[in-house]
mmCIF file of C-alpha atoms and ligand atoms in Angstrom:
data_model
loop_
_atom_site.group_PDB
_atom_site.id
_atom_site.type_symbol
_atom_site.label_atom_id
_atom_site.label_comp_id
_atom_site.label_asym_id
_atom_site.label_seq_id
_atom_site.Cartn_x
_atom_site.Cartn_y
_atom_site.Cartn_z
ATOM 1 C CA MET A 574 66.122 125.828 98.879
ATOM 2 C CA LEU A 575 69.857 126.162 98.558
ATOM 3 C CA ASN A 576 71.217 122.627 98.323
ATOM 4 C CA ILE A 577 74.961 122.405 97.874
ATOM 5 C CA VAL A 578 77.120 119.373 97.192
ATOM 6 C CA LEU A 579 80.544 120.218 98.590
ATOM 7 C CA PHE A 580 82.790 117.902 96.634
ATOM 8 C CA GLY A 581 86.462 117.068 96.638
ATOM 9 C CA PRO A 582 89.014 114.387 97.495
ATOM 10 C CA PRO A 583 89.729 113.367 101.089
ATOM 11 C CA GLY A 584 91.742 116.140 102.722
ATOM 12 C CA ALA A 585 90.449 118.873 100.397
ATOM 13 C CA GLY A 586 88.932 120.799 103.335
ATOM 14 C CA LYS A 587 85.240 119.905 102.935
ATOM 15 C CA GLY A 588 84.572 119.565 106.675
ATOM 16 C CA THR A 589 86.324 122.811 107.630
ATOM 17 C CA GLN A 590 84.568 124.805 104.932
ATOM 18 C CA SER A 591 81.179 123.182 105.613
ATOM 19 C CA THR A 592 81.242 124.442 109.193
ATOM 20 C CA ARG A 593 81.735 128.005 107.962
ATOM 21 C CA LEU A 594 79.240 127.783 105.127
ATOM 22 C CA VAL A 595 76.561 126.434 107.450
ATOM 23 C CA GLU A 596 77.009 129.458 109.673
ATOM 24 C CA ARG A 597 76.992 131.980 106.822
ATOM 25 C CA TYR A 598 74.048 130.561 104.855
ATOM 26 C CA LYS A 599 72.092 128.893 107.710
ATOM 27 C CA LEU A 600 72.102 125.498 106.064
ATOM 28 C CA VAL A 601 71.958 122.035 107.591
ATOM 29 C CA HIS A 602 75.237 120.121 107.356
ATOM 30 C CA LEU A 603 74.974 116.474 106.339
ATOM 31 C CA SER A 604 78.319 114.691 106.438
ATOM 32 C CA THR A 605 78.065 110.948 105.900
ATOM 33 C CA GLY A 606 81.600 110.497 107.313
ATOM 34 C CA ASP A 607 80.565 112.309 110.529
ATOM 35 C CA ILE A 608 77.383 110.260 110.822
ATOM 36 C CA PHE A 609 79.334 107.015 110.385
ATOM 37 C CA ARG A 610 81.878 108.130 113.010
ATOM 38 C CA ALA A 611 79.053 109.001 115.461
ATOM 39 C CA ASN A 612 77.638 105.498 114.924
ATOM 40 C CA ILE A 613 81.033 103.932 115.538
ATOM 41 C CA LYS A 614 81.352 105.909 118.765
ATOM 42 C CA GLY A 615 77.861 104.888 119.828
ATOM 43 C CA GLY A 616 78.622 101.235 119.096
ATOM 44 C CA THR A 617 75.592 100.793 116.809
ATOM 45 C CA GLU A 618 75.199 97.966 114.317
ATOM 46 C CA LEU A 619 75.617 100.491 111.500
ATOM 47 C CA GLY A 620 78.827 101.728 113.123
ATOM 48 C CA VAL A 621 80.294 98.240 113.297
ATOM 49 C CA LEU A 622 79.482 97.659 109.632
ATOM 50 C CA ALA A 623 80.794 101.071 108.512
ATOM 51 C CA LYS A 624 84.028 100.679 110.469
ATOM 52 C CA SER A 625 84.928 97.511 108.613
ATOM 53 C CA TYR A 626 84.989 99.515 105.348
ATOM 54 C CA MET A 627 86.357 102.794 106.694
ATOM 55 C CA ASP A 628 89.379 101.146 108.323
ATOM 56 C CA GLN A 629 90.376 99.877 104.891
ATOM 57 C CA GLY A 630 89.781 103.147 103.095
ATOM 58 C CA GLN A 631 86.875 101.664 101.179
ATOM 59 C CA LEU A 632 83.400 103.027 100.590
ATOM 60 C CA VAL A 633 80.525 101.817 102.721
ATOM 61 C CA PRO A 634 78.011 100.109 100.360
ATOM 62 C CA ASP A 635 75.621 102.462 98.544
ATOM 63 C CA GLU A 636 72.445 100.894 99.884
ATOM 64 C CA VAL A 637 73.446 101.406 103.529
ATOM 65 C CA THR A 638 74.797 104.914 102.920
ATOM 66 C CA ILE A 639 71.774 106.128 100.958
ATOM 67 C CA ARG A 640 69.304 104.786 103.515
ATOM 68 C CA MET A 641 71.233 106.472 106.323
ATOM 69 C CA LEU A 642 71.468 109.813 104.496
ATOM 70 C CA GLU A 643 67.743 109.857 103.710
ATOM 71 C CA SER A 644 66.824 109.018 107.277
ATOM 72 C CA GLU A 645 69.107 111.792 108.560
ATOM 73 C CA ALA A 646 67.718 114.360 106.092
ATOM 74 C CA SER A 647 64.153 113.472 107.017
ATOM 75 C CA LYS A 648 64.873 114.618 110.597
ATOM 76 C CA THR A 649 65.049 118.239 109.411
ATOM 77 C CA PRO A 650 61.986 118.657 107.134
ATOM 78 C CA ASP A 651 62.030 122.444 107.555
ATOM 79 C CA ALA A 652 65.688 122.935 106.615
ATOM 80 C CA PRO A 653 66.234 126.000 104.389
ATOM 81 C CA GLY A 654 68.788 123.920 102.513
ATOM 82 C CA TYR A 655 71.584 121.410 102.964
ATOM 83 C CA ILE A 656 75.307 121.132 102.553
ATOM 84 C CA PHE A 657 76.082 117.585 101.500
ATOM 85 C CA ASP A 658 79.655 116.847 102.564
ATOM 86 C CA GLY A 659 81.215 113.558 101.506
ATOM 87 C CA PHE A 660 77.991 112.521 99.788
ATOM 88 C CA PRO A 661 77.296 111.568 97.014
ATOM 89 C CA ARG A 662 80.452 109.541 96.471
ATOM 90 C CA THR A 663 79.191 107.327 93.621
ATOM 91 C CA PRO A 664 76.920 107.993 90.635
ATOM 92 C CA ALA A 665 74.322 105.665 92.215
ATOM 93 C CA GLN A 666 74.304 107.863 95.334
ATOM 94 C CA ALA A 667 73.946 110.989 93.169
ATOM 95 C CA GLU A 668 70.941 109.467 91.383
ATOM 96 C CA ALA A 669 69.363 108.428 94.680
ATOM 97 C CA LEU A 670 69.860 111.943 96.062
ATOM 98 C CA ASP A 671 68.172 113.462 93.014
ATOM 99 C CA ARG A 672 65.234 111.091 93.415
ATOM 100 C CA TYR A 673 64.966 111.893 97.110
ATOM 101 C CA LEU A 674 65.091 115.676 96.615
ATOM 102 C CA ASN A 675 62.760 115.556 93.618
ATOM 103 C CA GLY A 676 60.283 113.760 95.864
ATOM 104 C CA LYS A 677 60.471 116.796 98.148
ATOM 105 C CA GLU A 678 59.991 119.093 95.135
ATOM 106 C CA THR A 679 63.503 120.428 95.329
ATOM 107 C CA GLY A 680 66.917 119.499 93.914
ATOM 108 C CA ILE A 681 70.644 120.143 94.030
ATOM 109 C CA THR A 682 71.397 123.804 93.368
ATOM 110 C CA MET A 683 75.105 123.468 92.728
ATOM 111 C CA MET A 684 78.199 121.334 93.203
ATOM 112 C CA LEU A 685 81.224 123.204 94.522
ATOM 113 C CA ALA A 686 84.304 121.076 93.923
ATOM 114 C CA LEU A 687 87.457 121.813 95.925
ATOM 115 C CA GLU A 688 90.518 121.092 93.807
ATOM 116 C CA VAL A 689 93.756 120.066 95.519
ATOM 117 C CA GLU A 690 96.577 118.056 93.999
ATOM 118 C CA GLU A 691 97.452 114.610 95.284
ATOM 119 C CA GLU A 692 100.795 115.303 96.974
ATOM 120 C CA GLU A 693 99.208 118.064 99.069
ATOM 121 C CA LEU A 694 96.302 115.759 100.036
ATOM 122 C CA ARG A 695 98.689 113.084 101.276
ATOM 123 C CA LYS A 696 100.506 115.655 103.415
ATOM 124 C CA ARG A 697 97.288 117.124 104.862
ATOM 125 C CA LEU A 698 95.747 113.738 105.671
ATOM 126 C CA LEU A 699 98.807 112.375 107.467
ATOM 127 C CA LEU A 700 99.053 115.619 109.454
ATOM 128 C CA ARG A 701 95.364 115.346 110.389
ATOM 129 C CA GLY A 702 96.022 111.743 111.456
ATOM 130 C CA LYS A 703 98.568 113.005 113.987
ATOM 131 C CA ASP A 704 96.365 115.869 115.232
ATOM 132 C CA SER A 705 92.886 114.332 115.283
ATOM 133 C CA GLY A 706 93.688 110.695 115.847
ATOM 134 C CA ARG A 707 91.397 109.659 112.993
ATOM 135 C CA ALA A 708 92.371 106.037 112.346
ATOM 136 C CA ASP A 709 91.910 106.219 108.582
ATOM 137 C CA ASP A 710 94.323 109.191 108.375
ATOM 138 C CA GLN A 711 97.177 107.504 110.183
ATOM 139 C CA ASP A 712 98.241 104.699 107.882
ATOM 140 C CA PRO A 713 99.855 105.866 104.596
ATOM 141 C CA ALA A 714 98.483 102.783 102.802
ATOM 142 C CA VAL A 715 94.903 103.587 103.881
ATOM 143 C CA VAL A 716 95.358 107.256 102.917
ATOM 144 C CA GLN A 717 96.552 106.192 99.461
ATOM 145 C CA LYS A 718 93.659 103.736 99.142
ATOM 146 C CA ARG A 719 91.163 106.541 99.882
ATOM 147 C CA ILE A 720 92.743 108.759 97.256
ATOM 148 C CA ASP A 721 92.605 105.897 94.732
ATOM 149 C CA VAL A 722 88.970 105.124 95.617
ATOM 150 C CA TYR A 723 88.178 108.806 95.099
ATOM 151 C CA ARG A 724 89.764 108.784 91.624
ATOM 152 C CA ASN A 725 88.133 105.528 90.544
ATOM 153 C CA GLU A 726 84.709 105.567 92.186
ATOM 154 C CA THR A 727 83.916 109.139 93.197
ATOM 155 C CA GLU A 728 85.291 111.346 90.414
ATOM 156 C CA PRO A 729 82.529 110.251 87.997
ATOM 157 C CA VAL A 730 80.094 112.079 90.302
ATOM 158 C CA ARG A 731 81.661 115.303 89.053
ATOM 159 C CA ASP A 732 80.682 114.401 85.478
ATOM 160 C CA TYR A 733 77.152 113.706 86.687
ATOM 161 C CA TYR A 734 76.733 117.303 87.906
ATOM 162 C CA MET A 735 78.728 118.744 84.986
ATOM 163 C CA ALA A 736 76.169 117.187 82.654
ATOM 164 C CA GLN A 737 73.482 119.092 84.573
ATOM 165 C CA ASN A 738 75.485 122.357 84.380
ATOM 166 C CA LYS A 739 75.748 122.439 88.165
ATOM 167 C CA TYR A 740 79.500 122.086 88.566
ATOM 168 C CA THR A 741 81.833 124.861 89.772
ATOM 169 C CA GLY A 742 85.510 124.117 90.439
ATOM 170 C CA ILE A 743 87.123 125.972 93.361
ATOM 171 C CA ASP A 744 90.876 126.278 93.921
ATOM 172 C CA GLY A 745 91.396 124.455 97.224
ATOM 173 C CA ILE A 746 94.938 125.742 97.829
ATOM 174 C CA GLY A 747 95.394 128.749 100.115
ATOM 175 C CA SER A 748 94.328 129.829 103.579
ATOM 176 C CA ILE A 749 90.999 128.704 105.048
ATOM 177 C CA ASP A 750 89.735 132.287 104.698
ATOM 178 C CA GLU A 751 90.796 132.560 101.062
ATOM 179 C CA ILE A 752 89.095 129.310 100.134
ATOM 180 C CA PHE A 753 85.963 130.292 102.077
ATOM 181 C CA ASP A 754 85.823 133.585 100.151
ATOM 182 C CA ARG A 755 86.031 131.696 96.851
ATOM 183 C CA LEU A 756 83.167 129.414 97.886
ATOM 184 C CA CYS A 757 81.026 132.359 99.015
ATOM 185 C CA ALA A 758 81.693 134.201 95.757
ATOM 186 C CA ALA A 759 80.446 131.178 93.814
ATOM 187 C CA ILE A 760 77.301 130.893 95.947
ATOM 188 C CA ASP A 761 76.554 134.617 95.949
ATOM 189 C CA GLY A 762 77.171 134.740 92.189
ATOM 190 C CA TYR A 763 74.581 132.045 91.725
ATOM 191 C CA LYS A 764 72.053 133.701 94.037
ATOM 192 C CA ALA A 765 72.508 137.186 92.528
HETATM 193 P P1 AMP B 894 84.978 111.260 105.201
HETATM 194 O O1 AMP B 894 84.840 111.687 106.626
HETATM 195 O O2 AMP B 894 83.998 111.924 104.292
HETATM 196 O O3 AMP B 894 86.396 111.361 104.711
HETATM 197 O O4 AMP B 894 84.613 109.709 105.170
HETATM 198 C C1 AMP B 894 85.350 108.750 105.899
HETATM 199 C C2 AMP B 894 84.996 107.353 105.410
HETATM 200 O O5 AMP B 894 83.604 107.108 105.625
HETATM 201 C C3 AMP B 894 85.213 107.091 103.930
HETATM 202 O O6 AMP B 894 86.557 106.734 103.632
HETATM 203 C C4 AMP B 894 84.237 105.945 103.672
HETATM 204 O O7 AMP B 894 84.748 104.727 104.177
HETATM 205 C C5 AMP B 894 83.058 106.334 104.555
HETATM 206 N N1 AMP B 894 82.099 107.200 103.814
HETATM 207 C C6 AMP B 894 81.803 108.512 104.074
HETATM 208 N N2 AMP B 894 80.899 108.976 103.208
HETATM 209 C C7 AMP B 894 80.599 107.941 102.368
HETATM 210 C C8 AMP B 894 79.743 107.804 101.244
HETATM 211 N N3 AMP B 894 79.001 108.820 100.782
HETATM 212 N N4 AMP B 894 79.696 106.585 100.634
HETATM 213 C C9 AMP B 894 80.426 105.551 101.083
HETATM 214 N N5 AMP B 894 81.276 105.627 102.116
HETATM 215 C C10 AMP B 894 81.364 106.804 102.773
#
């Protein structure tokens, strides 16, 4: 299996690139942010809970997020591999994911980390807020909170995969095509 953690701060381009990677490598896309948003839209209990955190730019608690991710992954037992987008966001989530995949006799192949500096992220997120109407992209205070949460709570996940020699940094500045080519080169280099 080819299991990729697509990592990076909010606004780094994980969603855009995931869509393309899924097509190229025939993987299943698991985005915890997308799943939460679908639950909000559907008015589920999980959606109501998740919204209370998302609106403030905070992380949904690990226990809820991990349970949801595992239940979603178990719907596609024959997947040739996964792209994890926006998950894991804490070391506890990374450990839980390892345990889950190990139980299926597989594991994370690689972490591809999109690198974009903070000023550019702020610009991209506020622009996306105007275009997509995503509530958590519209308020500069919430955008800043998400960037801060990323630095404080999520960045340690990078060290977790670095320690396993699974980390590859990817320059996240450039056109969508250029960044996609960099990601593909990293994946193909690994597979070769
Ligand atoms: P995203 O679409 O990945 O930017 O996620 C939007 C929001 O959903 C985040 O700001 C969090 O509130 C929540 N969220 C998404 N993924 C996770 C996760 N793995 N752990 C906790 N909260 C998450």
